[in-house]
Coordinates of C-alpha atoms in Angstrom, one line a residue:
M28 CA -0.1 -0.1 0.0
A29 CA 2.7 2.3 1.0
D30 CA 4.7 1.6 -2.2
D31 CA 1.4 2.2 -4.3
V32 CA 1.1 5.6 -2.6
L33 CA 4.6 6.6 -3.0
A34 CA 4.8 5.4 -6.7
G35 CA 2.4 8.4 -8.1
L36 CA 4.2 11.2 -6.1
D37 CA 7.3 13.2 -7.4
D38 CA 10.1 14.3 -5.3
S39 CA 8.7 17.5 -4.1
E40 CA 5.4 15.9 -3.0
R41 CA 7.2 13.1 -1.3
Q42 CA 9.0 15.8 0.9
S43 CA 5.6 17.5 1.6
L44 CA 4.3 13.8 2.8
H45 CA 7.5 13.1 4.6
Q46 CA 7.1 16.6 6.4
F47 CA 3.5 16.1 7.0
C48 CA 4.0 12.6 8.6
Q49 CA 6.8 13.9 10.8
V50 CA 4.9 16.5 12.5
T51 CA 1.4 14.7 12.8
N52 CA 2.9 11.4 13.5
V53 CA 0.5 9.9 10.9
D54 CA 1.2 6.5 9.7
D55 CA -1.6 6.2 7.1
L56 CA 0.0 7.5 4.0
G57 CA -3.0 7.2 2.0
L58 CA -4.6 9.6 4.6
A59 CA -1.8 12.0 4.7
T60 CA -1.9 12.1 1.2
G61 CA -5.4 12.8 0.8
V62 CA -5.2 15.7 3.3
L63 CA -2.3 17.2 1.5
R64 CA -4.1 16.8 -2.0
S65 CA -7.1 18.7 -0.5
Q66 CA -4.9 21.7 0.5
Q67 CA -3.2 21.7 -2.9
W68 CA 0.1 20.2 -1.4
N69 CA 0.4 23.0 1.1
V70 CA 1.9 21.4 4.2
Q71 CA 1.0 24.1 6.6
Q72 CA -2.7 24.2 5.6
A73 CA -2.9 20.4 5.5
I74 CA -1.4 20.4 9.1
Q75 CA -4.1 22.9 10.2
Q76 CA -6.9 21.2 8.6
Y77 CA -5.7 17.7 10.4
Y78 CA -5.5 19.3 13.8
E79 CA -8.8 21.3 13.4
E80 CA -10.6 17.8 12.9
P81 CA -11.7 16.7 16.4
A82 CA -9.6 13.2 17.3
G83 CA -12.7 11.1 17.2
E84 CA -13.7 12.4 13.6
R85 CA -10.4 11.7 11.9
T86 CA -11.3 8.2 10.8
G87 CA -13.5 9.9 8.2
L88 CA -11.2 12.5 7.2
R89 CA -9.8 10.1 4.4
Q90 CA -13.2 9.8 2.4
R91 CA -13.9 13.5 2.8
T92 CA -10.3 14.7 1.9
T93 CA -10.2 12.0 -1.2
G94 CA -13.0 13.7 -2.9
A95 CA -12.2 17.2 -1.9
G96 CA -11.4 19.3 -4.7
S97 CA -13.0 16.9 -7.5
S98 CA -16.5 18.5 -7.3
S99 CA -18.4 20.3 -5.2
E100 CA -21.9 19.2 -6.5
T101 CA -23.9 16.3 -4.8
P102 CA -22.6 12.8 -6.3
P103 CA -25.1 11.4 -8.7
D104 CA -25.8 8.5 -5.9
E105 CA -26.5 10.5 -3.2
T106 CA -30.1 11.6 -2.6
P107 CA -30.9 15.1 -0.9
L108 CA -32.0 13.1 2.0
D109 CA -28.6 11.9 2.7
E110 CA -27.1 15.3 2.0
A111 CA -29.5 16.7 4.7
Q112 CA -28.3 14.1 7.2
R113 CA -24.8 15.0 6.8
E114 CA -25.3 18.6 7.5
I115 CA -27.3 17.9 10.4
A116 CA -24.5 15.6 11.5
A117 CA -21.8 18.2 10.8
E118 CA -23.7 20.7 12.8
A119 CA -24.0 18.3 15.8
R120 CA -20.1 18.4 15.9
Q121 CA -20.1 22.2 16.1
P122 CA -18.9 22.8 19.8
G123 CA -21.1 24.4 22.0
F124 CA -20.6 26.0 25.3
A125 CA -18.7 23.9 28.0
L126 CA -17.9 24.9 31.4
A127 CA -14.8 22.7 31.5
P128 CA -12.5 24.8 29.1
L129 CA -13.5 28.0 31.2
L130 CA -12.5 26.5 34.3
A131 CA -9.2 24.9 32.7
W132 CA -7.9 27.9 30.7
P133 CA -5.9 29.5 33.8
F134 CA -3.8 26.1 34.1
A135 CA -3.2 26.2 30.4
L136 CA -2.4 29.9 30.3
A137 CA 0.4 29.2 33.5
L138 CA 1.8 26.1 31.5
Q139 CA 2.1 28.2 28.4
L140 CA 3.9 30.8 30.5
A141 CA 6.3 28.5 32.1
A142 CA 7.1 26.8 28.6
G143 CA 8.1 30.5 27.5
V144 CA 10.3 31.3 30.5
V145 CA 12.1 27.8 30.1
Q146 CA 12.8 28.7 26.4
M147 CA 14.0 32.0 27.3
V148 CA 16.3 30.8 29.6
L149 CA 17.7 27.9 27.3
R150 CA 17.9 30.7 24.7
L151 CA 20.3 33.0 26.9
L152 CA 22.3 29.8 27.9
G153 CA 22.9 28.9 24.1
L154 CA 20.9 25.5 24.9
R155 CA 18.0 26.4 22.6
R156 CA 19.1 23.6 20.2
I157 CA 19.6 21.1 23.4
A158 CA 16.1 21.9 24.3
A159 CA 14.9 21.4 20.5
V160 CA 16.6 18.1 19.6
G161 CA 17.9 16.7 23.1
V162 CA 21.4 16.6 22.5
P163 CA 24.2 18.8 20.3
E164 CA 24.8 17.4 16.8
A165 CA 28.4 16.3 17.4
A166 CA 27.2 14.1 20.5
A167 CA 24.1 12.6 18.6
A168 CA 26.4 10.2 16.6
Q169 CA 28.0 8.9 19.7
G170 CA 24.8 8.5 21.3
F171 CA 23.4 6.7 18.6
R172 CA 26.3 4.2 18.5
A173 CA 25.7 3.8 22.1
Y174 CA 22.1 3.1 21.8
F175 CA 22.7 0.5 18.7
E176 CA 25.3 -1.4 20.8
S177 CA 23.1 -1.6 23.8
R178 CA 20.2 -3.0 21.4
F179 CA 22.2 -5.1 18.9
G180 CA 25.9 -5.7 20.4
Q181 CA 29.3 -4.4 19.5
R182 CA 29.2 -6.1 15.9
H183 CA 28.1 -3.2 13.5
P184 CA 29.5 -1.1 10.8
P185 CA 32.1 1.7 11.7
F186 CA 29.6 4.4 12.4
Y187 CA 31.1 7.7 11.8
D188 CA 31.6 9.8 15.0
G189 CA 30.3 13.2 13.9
T190 CA 27.6 15.2 12.0
F191 CA 26.2 14.4 8.7
A192 CA 28.2 17.3 7.2
D193 CA 31.5 16.3 8.7
A194 CA 31.0 12.7 7.4
R195 CA 30.0 14.1 4.1
A196 CA 33.1 16.2 4.2
A197 CA 35.3 13.3 5.0
A198 CA 33.9 11.1 2.1
Q199 CA 34.3 13.8 -0.5
R200 CA 37.7 14.5 0.7
E201 CA 38.9 10.8 0.9
Q202 CA 37.0 10.0 -2.6
R203 CA 35.1 7.3 -0.4
Y204 CA 31.1 6.3 -0.5
L205 CA 28.9 7.6 1.9
V206 CA 26.5 5.2 3.2
A207 CA 23.7 7.3 5.4
V208 CA 21.3 5.2 7.7
L209 CA 18.6 7.2 8.7
W210 CA 16.9 5.6 11.9
S211 CA 13.7 6.0 13.7
R212 CA 13.0 4.3 16.8
E213 CA 9.2 4.9 16.7
H214 CA 9.0 2.6 13.5
D215 CA 8.8 -1.2 14.2
D216 CA 11.0 -1.8 11.2
A217 CA 14.0 -0.2 12.9
E218 CA 14.5 -3.4 15.1
L219 CA 14.6 -5.1 11.8
L220 CA 17.0 -2.9 10.1
G221 CA 19.1 -3.1 13.3
R222 CA 19.7 -6.8 13.3
A223 CA 20.4 -6.7 9.7
L224 CA 23.3 -4.1 10.3
A225 CA 24.4 -6.1 13.2
R226 CA 25.2 -9.4 10.9
E227 CA 28.8 -10.3 10.3
D228 CA 28.7 -10.2 6.7
V229 CA 27.0 -6.7 6.5
A230 CA 29.3 -5.2 9.1
A231 CA 32.5 -6.8 7.4
Y232 CA 31.1 -5.5 3.8
L233 CA 30.8 -2.0 5.1
S234 CA 33.7 -1.9 7.2
Q235 CA 35.6 -1.6 3.7
A236 CA 37.7 1.5 3.5
Q237 CA 35.8 2.6 0.5
F238 CA 33.1 3.4 2.7
V239 CA 31.9 6.1 5.3
V240 CA 29.1 4.8 7.2
W241 CA 26.8 7.4 9.2
A242 CA 23.9 6.7 11.1
G243 CA 21.5 9.0 12.9
D244 CA 18.0 9.3 14.4
A245 CA 15.5 11.3 12.7
G246 CA 14.7 12.6 16.1
D247 CA 17.7 14.4 16.3
G248 CA 18.1 17.9 14.5
D249 CA 20.9 16.6 12.4
A250 CA 19.6 13.2 11.0
Y251 CA 16.4 15.1 10.5
A252 CA 18.2 17.8 8.3
A253 CA 19.9 14.9 6.6
S254 CA 16.8 13.1 5.7
W255 CA 15.4 16.4 4.2
E256 CA 18.7 16.9 2.0
L257 CA 18.5 13.1 0.8
G258 CA 14.8 13.1 0.0
A259 CA 14.1 10.0 2.4
A260 CA 10.2 9.6 2.2
A261 CA 9.8 6.8 4.6
F262 CA 12.0 5.5 7.8
P263 CA 14.1 3.7 8.4
A264 CA 16.0 4.8 5.0
I265 CA 19.6 4.1 3.6
A266 CA 21.3 6.4 1.2
V267 CA 24.3 5.9 -0.8
L268 CA 26.2 8.9 -2.1
A269 CA 28.9 8.3 -4.9
P270 CA 31.9 10.8 -5.3
G271 CA 32.2 12.5 -8.4
R272 CA 33.9 15.7 -9.9
G273 CA 31.1 18.0 -8.7
G274 CA 31.0 16.3 -5.0
L275 CA 28.9 13.6 -3.7
R276 CA 25.9 12.6 -5.5
L277 CA 22.9 10.6 -4.5
A278 CA 23.4 7.1 -5.9
A279 CA 20.9 4.7 -4.3
R280 CA 18.2 5.3 -1.7
M281 CA 16.0 2.7 0.2
D282 CA 12.8 4.2 1.8
G283 CA 11.4 1.9 4.5
V284 CA 12.4 -1.6 4.7
S285 CA 10.5 -4.8 3.8
A286 CA 10.0 -7.5 6.6
A287 CA 9.1 -10.1 4.0
G288 CA 12.5 -11.8 4.2
G289 CA 13.5 -11.1 7.7
A290 CA 16.7 -9.8 8.9
D291 CA 18.5 -12.1 6.5
G292 CA 16.7 -10.8 3.5
L293 CA 16.7 -7.3 4.6
A294 CA 20.8 -7.9 5.2
R295 CA 21.1 -9.1 1.5
A296 CA 19.0 -6.0 0.2
V297 CA 21.3 -3.6 2.2
V298 CA 24.4 -5.1 0.3
R299 CA 22.7 -5.3 -2.8
L300 CA 21.8 -1.5 -2.4
V301 CA 25.4 -0.4 -1.7
E302 CA 26.9 -2.7 -4.4
A303 CA 24.8 -1.1 -7.3
P304 CA 26.4 2.4 -7.4
V305 CA 29.9 0.9 -6.3
A306 CA 29.5 -1.3 -9.4
R307 CA 28.4 1.4 -11.7
H308 CA 30.8 4.3 -10.4
G309 CA 33.6 1.8 -9.4
R310 CA 36.1 2.7 -12.2
G311 CA 35.3 6.3 -12.1
V312 CA 35.7 6.6 -8.4
A313 CA 38.9 4.7 -8.6
R314 CA 40.4 6.8 -11.2
Q315 CA 39.5 10.0 -9.1
R316 CA 41.0 8.4 -6.0
Q317 CA 43.9 7.7 -8.0
A318 CA 44.3 11.3 -9.4
Q319 CA 43.5 12.6 -5.7
Q320 CA 46.1 10.1 -4.3
G321 CA 48.4 11.4 -7.0
R322 CA 47.8 15.3 -5.9
E323 CA 48.0 14.4 -2.3
A324 CA 51.4 12.8 -3.1
E325 CA 52.4 15.7 -5.0
R326 CA 51.1 17.8 -2.0
Q327 CA 53.0 15.7 0.7
L328 CA 56.3 15.9 -1.6
R329 CA 55.8 19.7 -1.7
E330 CA 55.5 19.8 1.9
Q331 CA 58.6 17.7 2.5
Q332 CA 60.5 19.8 0.2
N333 CA 59.0 22.9 1.7
A334 CA 59.8 21.6 5.1
A335 CA 63.4 20.4 4.2
Y336 CA 64.0 24.2 2.9
E337 CA 62.6 25.8 5.7
A338 CA 64.8 23.4 8.0
S339 CA 67.9 24.4 5.7
L340 CA 67.0 28.0 6.2
A341 CA 66.6 27.6 9.8
R342 CA 69.9 25.9 10.2
D343 CA 71.7 28.6 7.9
R344 CA 69.8 31.1 10.1
E345 CA 71.0 29.4 13.3
R346 CA 74.5 29.4 12.1
A347 CA 74.4 32.9 11.1
R348 CA 73.0 33.8 14.4
A349 CA 75.7 31.6 16.4
Q350 CA 78.6 33.2 14.1
Q351 CA 76.8 36.7 15.0
E352 CA 76.8 36.1 18.6
Q353 CA 80.5 34.7 18.6
E354 CA 81.5 37.9 16.5
Q355 CA 79.9 40.0 19.2
R356 CA 81.2 38.1 22.2
E357 CA 84.7 38.4 20.5
Q358 CA 84.2 42.2 20.0
R359 CA 83.2 42.6 23.3
A360 CA 86.3 40.5 24.7
R361 CA 88.5 43.0 22.6
E362 CA 86.9 46.0 23.8
Q363 CA 87.0 44.7 27.4
A364 CA 90.7 43.9 26.8
A365 CA 91.2 47.2 25.3
E366 CA 89.4 49.0 28.0
A367 CA 91.6 47.1 30.6
A368 CA 94.8 47.9 29.0
R369 CA 93.7 51.7 28.8
R370 CA 93.0 51.7 32.5
E371 CA 96.2 49.8 33.3
E372 CA 98.1 52.0 31.3
Q373 CA 96.5 55.1 32.7
L374 CA 96.9 53.6 36.2
A375 CA 100.6 53.1 35.6
Q376 CA 101.0 56.5 34.4
Q377 CA 99.3 58.0 37.3
R378 CA 101.4 55.7 39.4
R379 CA 104.6 56.9 37.9
Q380 CA 103.4 60.6 38.1
W381 CA 102.7 60.2 41.6
Q382 CA 106.1 58.6 42.4
W383 CA 107.8 61.6 40.6
A384 CA 105.6 63.8 42.7
A385 CA 106.7 61.9 45.9
L386 CA 110.5 62.3 45.1
A387 CA 109.8 66.0 44.6
R388 CA 108.5 66.2 48.2
L389 CA 111.4 64.3 49.7
Q390 CA 113.8 66.5 48.2
R391 CA 112.0 69.4 49.5
T392 CA 112.4 68.2 53.3
D393 CA 115.2 67.7 55.7
A394 CA 114.0 64.0 56.1
L395 CA 117.0 62.4 54.2
Q396 CA 119.4 64.3 56.3
G397 CA 120.5 63.2 59.9
E398 CA 122.1 60.9 62.2
G399 CA 119.9 57.7 61.6
R400 CA 121.2 55.2 58.9
L401 CA 119.1 52.6 57.6
S402 CA 120.1 49.8 55.3
L403 CA 117.4 48.7 53.1
R404 CA 117.4 45.6 51.1
L405 CA 114.9 46.3 48.3
E406 CA 112.7 43.7 46.6
G407 CA 115.2 43.0 43.7
G408 CA 118.1 42.2 46.2
Q409 CA 119.9 45.5 45.8
R410 CA 121.0 47.1 49.1
V411 CA 120.8 50.8 49.7
V412 CA 122.2 52.9 52.8
Q413 CA 120.1 56.1 53.5
A414 CA 120.7 58.7 56.2
F415 CA 117.5 59.8 58.0
S416 CA 116.4 62.8 60.1
P417 CA 115.4 62.1 63.7
A418 CA 112.3 64.1 62.8
A419 CA 111.5 61.9 59.8
R420 CA 108.6 59.9 59.8
V421 CA 108.0 55.9 58.7
Q422 CA 106.1 57.4 55.6
H423 CA 109.4 59.0 54.5
V424 CA 111.0 55.6 54.4
F425 CA 108.1 54.3 52.3
D426 CA 108.2 57.0 50.0
F427 CA 112.1 56.7 49.6
V428 CA 111.7 53.0 48.7
E429 CA 108.8 53.8 46.2
T430 CA 110.8 56.4 44.4
R431 CA 113.9 54.6 43.5
Q432 CA 113.0 54.0 40.1
A433 CA 112.2 57.7 39.5
A434 CA 115.3 58.7 41.3
A435 CA 117.4 56.7 38.8
E436 CA 115.3 58.1 35.8
H437 CA 115.9 61.6 37.2
A438 CA 119.7 61.4 37.6
A439 CA 119.9 60.2 34.1
G440 CA 118.3 63.5 32.9
A441 CA 114.7 62.1 32.4
R442 CA 111.9 64.8 32.7
P443 CA 108.9 63.0 32.0
F444 CA 106.4 65.5 33.8
G445 CA 108.6 68.8 33.3
E446 CA 110.7 70.2 36.0
L447 CA 110.7 68.3 39.3
D448 CA 109.8 71.0 41.4
A449 CA 106.7 71.6 39.4
V450 CA 105.3 67.8 39.6
E451 CA 102.2 67.4 41.5
A452 CA 100.4 64.0 42.2
P453 CA 97.6 63.2 39.7
S454 CA 94.1 64.3 40.8
G455 CA 91.8 61.5 42.0
Y456 CA 94.7 59.0 42.5
E457 CA 95.2 57.0 45.8
H458 CA 98.4 55.4 46.0
A459 CA 98.3 52.1 47.5
Y460 CA 101.9 50.7 48.8
E461 CA 102.5 47.3 48.0
F462 CA 105.3 46.4 50.1
A463 CA 106.1 46.4 53.8
L464 CA 109.3 47.5 56.1
V465 CA 110.4 44.4 58.3
S466 CA 113.3 43.7 60.8
Q467 CA 114.1 40.5 60.8
F468 CA 116.1 40.6 64.5
P469 CA 113.8 41.3 66.1
R470 CA 111.1 40.4 63.8
V471 CA 109.0 43.7 63.6
V472 CA 106.8 44.9 60.8
F473 CA 106.6 48.6 60.7
G474 CA 103.1 49.4 59.3
D475 CA 102.1 52.8 60.9
R476 CA 103.3 55.1 58.3
D477 CA 102.3 58.1 60.4
A478 CA 104.6 57.4 63.3
G479 CA 108.1 59.1 63.6
L480 CA 110.9 57.0 62.5
R481 CA 113.0 57.2 65.7
D482 CA 110.1 56.6 68.0
A483 CA 109.2 53.4 65.9
L484 CA 112.9 52.1 65.6
A485 CA 114.3 52.7 69.4
P486 CA 112.2 50.6 71.1
H487 CA 113.3 47.7 69.5
G488 CA 117.3 48.8 69.6
L489 CA 117.1 49.8 65.9
W490 CA 118.0 53.7 66.3
P491 CA 120.2 55.2 64.9
S492 CA 121.1 52.1 63.0
A493 CA 119.1 49.4 61.5
A494 CA 118.8 47.0 58.5
L495 CA 115.3 46.7 57.2
F496 CA 114.0 44.5 54.4
V497 CA 111.2 45.5 51.7
E498 CA 108.6 42.5 51.9
P499 CA 106.2 42.4 49.0
L500 CA 102.7 42.1 50.0
Y501 CA 101.9 39.8 47.1
E502 CA 103.6 36.7 45.3
P503 CA 105.0 37.7 42.3
S504 CA 103.6 36.0 39.2
D505 CA 105.7 34.5 36.3
S506 CA 105.1 37.7 34.0
D507 CA 106.7 39.7 37.0
S508 CA 109.9 37.5 37.1

């Protein structure tokens, strides 16, 4: 009966019939077709007419809608009496005054308000689609897989985890056939289709790499939209889409299933349904897949070449960066060495100028004349005997030792800083003595340079004559030797 009704409909009329049945839950395709035809296939008006008819009177809707639009005149075999009786019956069906609706309307109004508040909250939270279809589209496929396995076991085709659009894009990208299973838990034949899909031969056949198998329940928004796109007129349905140059195209479709052969017969029908487009489009799909594989290989080769080129550039940049950093380090080292040499030279020049200034100060005093006689053994081993005044301080002995080099140069006629009397100590320079005056017997270190020389030596029996040693305060390095 269903096949006879569908055979006379075009694709547009099938879509209208599908939408009417989904909204009204009408299983009688003859009744649905009659209502739609009576409203010139206007789905909205047909649904309105269906629900305006009292529930108890819908059984006669098929007869009234079947003849609607054919003739407005009384049929030849109908008498005026029959027509009068029908009008009286129609008047009897017209609603009269009733107390129950008047008492129930406040509760209905409160229910509508509560539903509106819930919808508004869900809209604000972004959950309107969850309220409409139950779960998000991405989770619907996983939910269907869990439902199928709980009902029919773990053996089944490899259902795609994702939306129908994702499955279609994957099949198009990989040049594979898309097998879409449109499920409906409300239809009794869904149980039969589930057992057929759980058969080993069907699961093995659809597990081949050339197939992408997607399944969804028409109660979910994604599967409902897919059923409209694929033009399914009855549930459960199976559609096969074959890849082509312009994208995936519908190659075969099964609207509804037949229980005549049981699960075994339906399993064979499913395999035949899929085998037919594979046989028709197999060579073309193979050529397209081979061409795509060639393009993919070229793309991967280009990516590998680009990656190798980028890696080579990265290595060159790294070497250039390392070389630049090395050159910068060497440049900084040279600059630091030059700065250290400059400071050392400046310090040596200041030290030499200070020694000449100290020599000038010694010659302007009477510290180097008197009864005291000191035998000084210098660092280099030379021994120098010098007279000192009883009023001299230990500082004068330190300055005498420190100016031996300048005294020798002055005696040779050198004037590096001009006339000796005009030499001044360099500004900001603080001289540090790098030696100590020591008496070996007894062992005494004379470190207080502000003390009077006689006061420092006499308590140790070293005045007016003493032998002192100049001991360095540091160990000489190999470069100093």
